[in-house]
Short mmCIF file of C-alpha atoms in Angstrom, two decimals:
data_model
loop_
_atom_site.label_atom_id
_atom_site.label_comp_id
_atom_site.label_asym_id
_atom_site.label_seq_id
_atom_site.Cartn_x
_atom_site.Cartn_y
_atom_site.Cartn_z
CA MET A 295 13.82 0.61 24.58
CA LEU A 296 11.69 3.54 24.77
CA PHE A 297 9.06 4.14 21.91
CA ALA A 298 7.33 7.28 20.69
CA GLN A 299 3.61 7.69 22.05
CA ASN A 300 1.36 10.38 21.28
CA PRO A 301 -2.01 11.08 22.76
CA GLY A 302 -4.53 8.82 21.14
CA PRO A 303 -7.37 10.10 18.87
CA VAL A 304 -10.98 10.56 19.90
CA LEU A 305 -12.81 7.26 19.44
CA ARG A 306 -15.85 7.04 17.21
CA VAL A 307 -18.29 4.08 17.04
CA ASP A 308 -20.74 2.89 14.37
CA VAL A 309 -19.16 4.93 11.55
CA PRO A 310 -20.29 4.10 8.01
CA LEU A 311 -17.34 3.35 5.71
CA ASP A 312 -18.13 6.36 3.56
CA SER A 313 -18.11 8.65 6.42
CA ILE A 314 -14.36 7.89 7.12
CA ARG A 315 -11.68 10.00 5.55
CA LEU A 316 -8.78 7.81 4.77
CA SER A 317 -6.13 7.14 2.07
CA ASP A 318 -4.85 3.76 0.93
CA PRO A 319 -7.36 1.69 2.79
CA PHE A 320 -6.02 -1.90 3.65
CA ILE A 321 -8.47 -4.44 5.13
CA LEU A 322 -7.49 -7.55 6.88
CA ALA A 323 -10.38 -10.12 7.41
CA ASP A 324 -8.92 -11.90 10.45
CA GLN A 325 -10.65 -15.27 10.98
CA LYS A 326 -9.19 -15.71 14.43
CA THR A 327 -11.27 -12.70 15.81
CA ALA A 328 -14.00 -12.60 13.18
CA THR A 329 -13.14 -9.02 12.81
CA TYR A 330 -12.05 -6.72 9.94
CA TYR A 331 -9.24 -4.42 10.66
CA MET A 332 -8.63 -1.36 8.29
CA THR A 333 -5.42 0.53 8.19
CA GLY A 334 -4.00 3.15 5.73
CA THR A 335 -2.42 6.51 5.72
CA GLY A 336 -2.21 8.28 9.07
CA GLY A 337 -1.11 5.12 10.86
CA MET A 338 -4.55 4.56 12.56
CA MET A 339 -6.74 1.42 12.66
CA TRP A 340 -10.47 0.80 12.33
CA LYS A 341 -12.40 -2.10 13.42
CA SER A 342 -15.59 -3.75 12.17
CA ARG A 343 -17.61 -7.03 12.37
CA ASP A 344 -19.46 -6.51 9.32
CA LEU A 345 -17.70 -4.04 6.91
CA LYS A 346 -20.81 -1.70 7.51
CA LYS A 347 -20.15 0.08 10.87
CA TRP A 348 -16.56 0.83 12.00
CA THR A 349 -15.03 1.89 15.36
CA GLY A 350 -11.92 3.80 15.68
CA PRO A 351 -9.42 5.19 15.10
CA PHE A 352 -6.99 3.37 17.33
CA LYS A 353 -3.19 4.14 17.49
CA VAL A 354 -1.44 0.89 16.87
CA ALA A 355 2.13 1.69 15.60
CA GLN A 356 4.90 2.33 18.00
CA THR A 357 8.21 3.73 16.66
CA ASP A 358 11.59 4.20 18.23
CA PRO A 359 12.38 7.98 18.49
CA ALA A 360 16.12 7.08 18.52
CA SER A 361 15.76 5.50 15.03
CA TRP A 362 16.04 7.38 11.65
CA MET A 363 12.16 7.87 11.87
CA GLY A 364 12.65 10.69 14.62
CA ASN A 365 10.04 11.44 17.23
CA ASN A 366 6.86 11.60 15.19
CA PRO A 367 7.16 10.14 11.68
CA MET A 368 4.43 10.64 8.99
CA ILE A 369 2.83 7.07 8.35
CA TRP A 370 1.56 6.26 4.99
CA ALA A 371 -0.09 3.31 3.25
CA ALA A 372 -0.09 0.92 6.23
CA GLU A 373 -0.82 -2.80 5.55
CA ILE A 374 -1.17 -5.83 7.95
CA HIS A 375 -0.04 -9.18 6.85
CA PRO A 376 -0.30 -12.29 8.99
CA TYR A 377 2.78 -14.40 8.40
CA GLN A 378 3.97 -17.58 10.28
CA GLY A 379 1.99 -16.92 13.58
CA LYS A 380 2.68 -13.12 13.87
CA TYR A 381 1.16 -9.88 12.20
CA TYR A 382 3.36 -7.67 10.40
CA TYR A 383 2.66 -3.88 9.82
CA PHE A 384 4.22 -2.70 6.47
CA ALA A 385 4.14 1.04 6.15
CA THR A 386 6.08 4.13 4.77
CA PHE A 387 7.62 6.30 7.41
CA THR A 388 8.74 9.83 6.83
CA ASN A 389 11.07 12.01 8.94
CA ARG A 390 10.51 15.52 7.57
CA ALA A 391 13.37 17.00 9.58
CA VAL A 392 15.78 15.03 7.49
CA LYS A 393 16.57 15.89 3.82
CA ILE A 394 18.55 13.40 1.76
CA ASP A 395 18.52 15.08 -1.61
CA THR A 396 17.45 17.85 -3.91
CA VAL A 397 16.21 17.08 -7.53
CA GLY A 398 15.23 20.23 -9.38
CA LYS A 399 12.87 22.08 -7.18
CA ASN A 400 12.08 18.83 -5.22
CA ILE A 401 13.56 18.58 -1.68
CA ILE A 402 13.47 14.89 -0.93
CA GLU A 403 12.80 14.04 2.73
CA ARG A 404 13.95 10.73 4.52
CA ARG A 405 11.25 8.46 3.55
CA ALA A 406 11.26 4.76 3.46
CA CYS A 407 9.33 1.42 3.85
CA HIS A 408 9.70 -0.32 6.94
CA ILE A 409 8.11 -3.33 8.83
CA LEU A 410 6.76 -3.41 12.39
CA VAL A 411 5.55 -6.68 14.25
CA GLY A 412 2.74 -7.67 16.65
CA ASP A 413 1.37 -10.80 18.22
CA LYS A 414 -2.27 -9.79 17.41
CA ALA A 415 -3.95 -8.14 14.53
CA GLU A 416 -4.98 -5.32 16.51
CA GLY A 417 -1.39 -4.62 17.65
CA PRO A 418 0.34 -3.05 19.18
CA TYR A 419 3.13 -3.13 16.49
CA VAL A 420 6.77 -2.56 17.53
CA PRO A 421 10.00 -2.30 15.92
CA MET A 422 12.24 -5.41 15.03
CA LYS A 423 16.04 -5.82 15.13
CA ASP A 424 17.20 -4.21 11.86
CA PRO A 425 17.17 -0.43 11.72
CA THR A 426 16.52 -0.16 7.77
CA TYR A 427 15.25 -2.32 5.02
CA LEU A 428 16.31 -0.16 2.11
CA PRO A 429 19.06 2.41 1.40
CA ALA A 430 18.90 5.81 3.24
CA SER A 431 19.63 7.60 -0.06
CA MET A 432 16.41 6.32 -1.57
CA PRO A 433 12.87 7.62 -0.99
CA THR A 434 10.74 4.39 -1.06
CA LEU A 435 7.05 3.95 -0.32
CA ASP A 436 4.07 1.58 -0.31
CA GLY A 437 5.75 -1.64 0.58
CA THR A 438 3.76 -4.78 0.49
CA LEU A 439 4.47 -8.50 1.17
CA TRP A 440 4.75 -11.39 -1.37
CA VAL A 441 5.83 -14.98 -0.89
CA ASP A 442 7.26 -15.85 -4.32
CA THR A 443 7.53 -19.05 -6.24
CA ASP A 444 10.76 -19.68 -4.50
CA GLY A 445 8.93 -19.87 -1.21
CA LYS A 446 10.78 -16.84 0.05
CA PRO A 447 9.11 -13.53 1.42
CA TYR A 448 9.83 -10.34 -0.54
CA MET A 449 8.90 -6.72 -0.06
CA VAL A 450 7.40 -5.13 -3.27
CA TYR A 451 7.76 -1.37 -3.08
CA CYS A 452 8.03 1.98 -5.21
CA TYR A 453 11.19 3.82 -5.70
CA GLU A 454 9.71 7.43 -5.83
CA TRP A 455 9.75 9.40 -8.93
CA LEU A 456 10.66 12.65 -7.14
CA GLN A 457 14.29 11.43 -7.22
CA ASN A 458 14.65 8.98 -10.14
CA GLU A 459 12.12 11.00 -12.29
CA ASN A 460 10.58 7.77 -13.69
CA GLY A 461 9.10 5.91 -10.64
CA THR A 462 9.83 2.27 -10.42
CA ILE A 463 8.27 -0.82 -8.62
CA GLU A 464 10.92 -3.06 -7.15
CA LYS A 465 11.34 -6.08 -5.04
CA ILE A 466 13.78 -6.93 -2.20
CA ALA A 467 14.20 -10.18 -0.41
CA LEU A 468 13.30 -10.40 3.31
CA LYS A 469 14.72 -12.46 6.26
CA PRO A 470 12.67 -15.43 7.08
CA ASP A 471 11.00 -13.52 10.11
CA LEU A 472 10.76 -10.35 8.10
CA SER A 473 13.05 -8.66 10.65
CA GLY A 474 15.22 -7.11 7.83
CA SER A 475 16.18 -7.30 4.19
CA VAL A 476 18.64 -9.42 2.21
CA GLY A 477 20.73 -8.19 -0.55
CA LYS A 478 19.69 -5.36 -2.85
CA GLY A 479 16.36 -4.32 -4.62
CA LYS A 480 15.61 -5.45 -8.07
CA LEU A 481 13.58 -3.57 -10.66
CA LEU A 482 10.26 -5.00 -11.75
CA PHE A 483 9.04 -2.17 -14.00
CA ARG A 484 9.07 1.54 -14.45
CA ALA A 485 6.26 3.95 -14.77
CA SER A 486 7.01 4.62 -18.36
CA ASP A 487 6.30 1.00 -19.24
CA SER A 488 2.61 1.48 -18.81
CA PRO A 489 0.47 2.33 -21.86
CA TRP A 490 -2.23 3.98 -19.84
CA SER A 491 -0.47 6.19 -17.41
CA ARG A 492 0.00 9.36 -19.24
CA GLN A 493 0.81 13.17 -18.71
CA THR A 494 0.65 16.07 -21.01
CA GLU A 495 3.34 18.82 -20.50
CA ASN A 496 3.86 21.88 -22.86
CA GLY A 497 1.48 20.38 -25.32
CA LYS A 498 3.24 16.98 -25.55
CA THR A 499 1.69 13.74 -24.16
CA GLY A 500 4.20 11.06 -22.74
CA PRO A 501 4.64 8.63 -19.91
CA ASN A 502 3.62 9.61 -16.44
CA LYS A 503 6.35 9.51 -13.70
CA VAL A 504 4.34 7.98 -10.79
CA THR A 505 4.21 4.46 -9.38
CA ASP A 506 2.01 4.07 -6.47
CA GLY A 507 0.30 1.28 -4.31
CA PRO A 508 1.45 -2.19 -5.68
CA TYR A 509 -0.40 -5.27 -4.45
CA LEU A 510 0.00 -8.70 -5.68
CA PHE A 511 -2.59 -11.48 -6.24
CA ARG A 512 -3.34 -14.61 -8.09
CA THR A 513 -6.24 -15.35 -10.37
CA GLY A 514 -8.27 -18.59 -10.16
CA SER A 515 -5.95 -20.05 -12.87
CA GLY A 516 -2.98 -19.26 -10.93
CA ARG A 517 -1.72 -16.14 -13.03
CA LEU A 518 0.27 -13.68 -10.90
CA GLY A 519 -1.13 -10.16 -11.23
CA MET A 520 -0.26 -6.77 -9.63
CA ILE A 521 -2.53 -3.76 -9.26
CA TRP A 522 -0.95 -0.32 -9.06
CA THR A 523 -1.72 3.18 -9.31
CA SER A 524 -0.71 6.21 -11.28
CA TRP A 525 -2.24 9.23 -13.15
CA ILE A 526 -3.65 10.27 -16.46
CA ASP A 527 -2.82 13.91 -16.28
CA ASP A 528 -4.56 15.04 -13.13
CA VAL A 529 -6.80 11.95 -12.70
CA TYR A 530 -5.75 9.23 -10.12
CA THR A 531 -6.03 5.90 -11.82
CA GLN A 532 -5.43 2.24 -11.27
CA GLY A 533 -4.24 -0.42 -13.70
CA VAL A 534 -3.03 -3.92 -13.72
CA ALA A 535 0.02 -5.95 -14.97
CA TYR A 536 0.59 -9.72 -15.21
CA SER A 537 3.78 -11.60 -14.80
CA LYS A 538 4.64 -13.95 -17.95
CA THR A 539 6.53 -16.20 -15.79
CA GLY A 540 4.22 -16.41 -12.75
CA SER A 541 6.95 -14.96 -10.52
CA LEU A 542 7.88 -11.50 -9.31
CA ASP A 543 10.75 -11.33 -11.92
CA GLY A 544 8.28 -11.15 -14.58
CA PRO A 545 8.50 -9.82 -17.41
CA TRP A 546 5.42 -7.74 -16.48
CA VAL A 547 2.94 -7.11 -19.11
CA HIS A 548 0.51 -4.14 -18.57
CA GLU A 549 -3.25 -4.09 -19.53
CA LYS A 550 -3.93 -1.29 -21.97
CA ALA A 551 -6.71 0.29 -20.07
CA PRO A 552 -7.31 1.14 -16.46
CA ILE A 553 -9.46 -1.28 -14.29
CA THR A 554 -11.29 1.14 -12.03
CA PRO A 555 -13.29 4.21 -12.63
CA PRO A 556 -11.55 7.59 -12.78
CA ASN A 557 -10.22 9.10 -9.41
CA PHE A 558 -10.09 5.70 -7.56
CA GLY A 559 -6.80 4.03 -6.71
CA HIS A 560 -4.42 2.58 -4.26
CA GLY A 561 -6.28 -0.74 -4.11
CA MET A 562 -5.91 -4.05 -2.43
CA LEU A 563 -7.88 -7.41 -2.61
CA PHE A 564 -9.25 -9.46 0.36
CA GLN A 565 -11.67 -12.06 1.00
CA THR A 566 -14.64 -11.40 3.43
CA LEU A 567 -15.12 -13.54 6.38
CA SER A 568 -17.76 -15.42 4.27
CA GLY A 569 -15.20 -15.87 1.52
CA LYS A 570 -16.35 -13.22 -1.06
CA TRP A 571 -13.50 -11.27 -2.88
CA LEU A 572 -13.63 -7.58 -2.61
CA MET A 573 -11.35 -4.59 -3.62
CA SER A 574 -10.70 -1.95 -1.12
CA LEU A 575 -9.39 1.47 -2.51
CA HIS A 576 -10.13 5.17 -2.12
CA SER A 577 -11.56 7.85 -4.32
CA HIS A 578 -9.35 10.85 -4.87
CA LYS A 579 -11.22 14.11 -5.65
CA SER A 580 -10.74 17.86 -5.22
CA LEU A 581 -13.78 19.28 -3.46
CA GLY A 582 -13.97 23.00 -2.29
CA GLY A 583 -10.21 23.51 -2.79
CA ARG A 584 -9.07 20.54 -0.66
CA THR A 585 -8.47 16.91 -1.64
CA VAL A 586 -10.91 14.37 -0.10
CA ARG A 587 -10.06 10.73 0.08
CA ILE A 588 -12.84 8.18 1.09
CA PRO A 589 -12.56 4.34 1.31
CA HIS A 590 -14.72 2.43 -1.14
CA LEU A 591 -15.34 -1.36 -1.84
CA PHE A 592 -15.79 -2.93 -5.26
CA ALA A 593 -16.84 -6.47 -6.05
CA VAL A 594 -14.28 -8.40 -7.97
CA ASP A 595 -14.14 -11.75 -9.84
CA LEU A 596 -10.96 -13.69 -9.73
CA THR A 597 -12.24 -16.96 -10.85
CA GLY A 598 -10.86 -16.97 -14.31
CA ASP A 599 -7.48 -15.88 -15.94
CA GLN A 600 -7.75 -12.25 -15.00
CA LEU A 601 -9.02 -9.74 -12.44
CA VAL A 602 -12.46 -8.40 -13.51
CA VAL A 603 -13.62 -5.39 -11.34
CA GLY A 604 -17.36 -5.20 -10.73
CA LYS A 605 -19.81 -2.92 -9.20
CA PRO A 606 -19.39 -0.88 -6.01
CA TYR A 607 -20.12 -3.08 -2.97
CA LYS A 608 -22.61 -2.15 -0.34
CA PRO A 609 -22.26 -4.47 2.69
#
């Protein structure tokens, strides 16, 4: 099988984290190699030994041009998850040449969550057997991995608001080797369920439509939580919800207030190589007429019954 290969980017070394422009930063602290691997939107990878200086970007995702993705798909919100001896690359792929729907003024492009596999954290990551994980008629994004209380792996993802007009977060069961999905997706909650994500239109304030960037975690007490991102009017904002039952099926109860400062979102949690818990996320600001997204780290406390976000962390 032939895979799409584009010329690699210009390699940079010893780059401070705040000098990198990257949306949806996901950091894997790999004990095997004593290295941090950072991925995100754009499909590139950065590497670091200490979280201070980074080398990259490296191209690590190899896609099949004969698949629904086409020759050069857009790649959003890439994550790397070690699982049963291999590394899995969860990402959102968009083929802009294929239109699947039109809702109002929104033309919906072929976009879906998909999983690639690699033998090493640094890749390369290549396709597996199944061509799709979710229906072609649905725009889905920001898939992440969670092994639930039944011991089975699931993909948790967003069904995009552009089509359903009230974005959702859903789950779908995965095959034991993550090479495909099993059955149909199941609703976990809707954007409108949140008390903090709001928007004002025509002088009226109501629920926001957007669901973005789910990430699952357990607190020190064993409580299952999920951070996810939406908007308060034009401000990018992240909140948290907790499952009453401790499983993905919920029901999910949302905290009333956001948990991060304004214009920060799409976060994830990881432990440093020395065991300290941190949150990786990006700032989302408009500067000089263009949107700038910069990775950041925050200290977090998971020892109790809830996630507590602390101060910005400087390695």
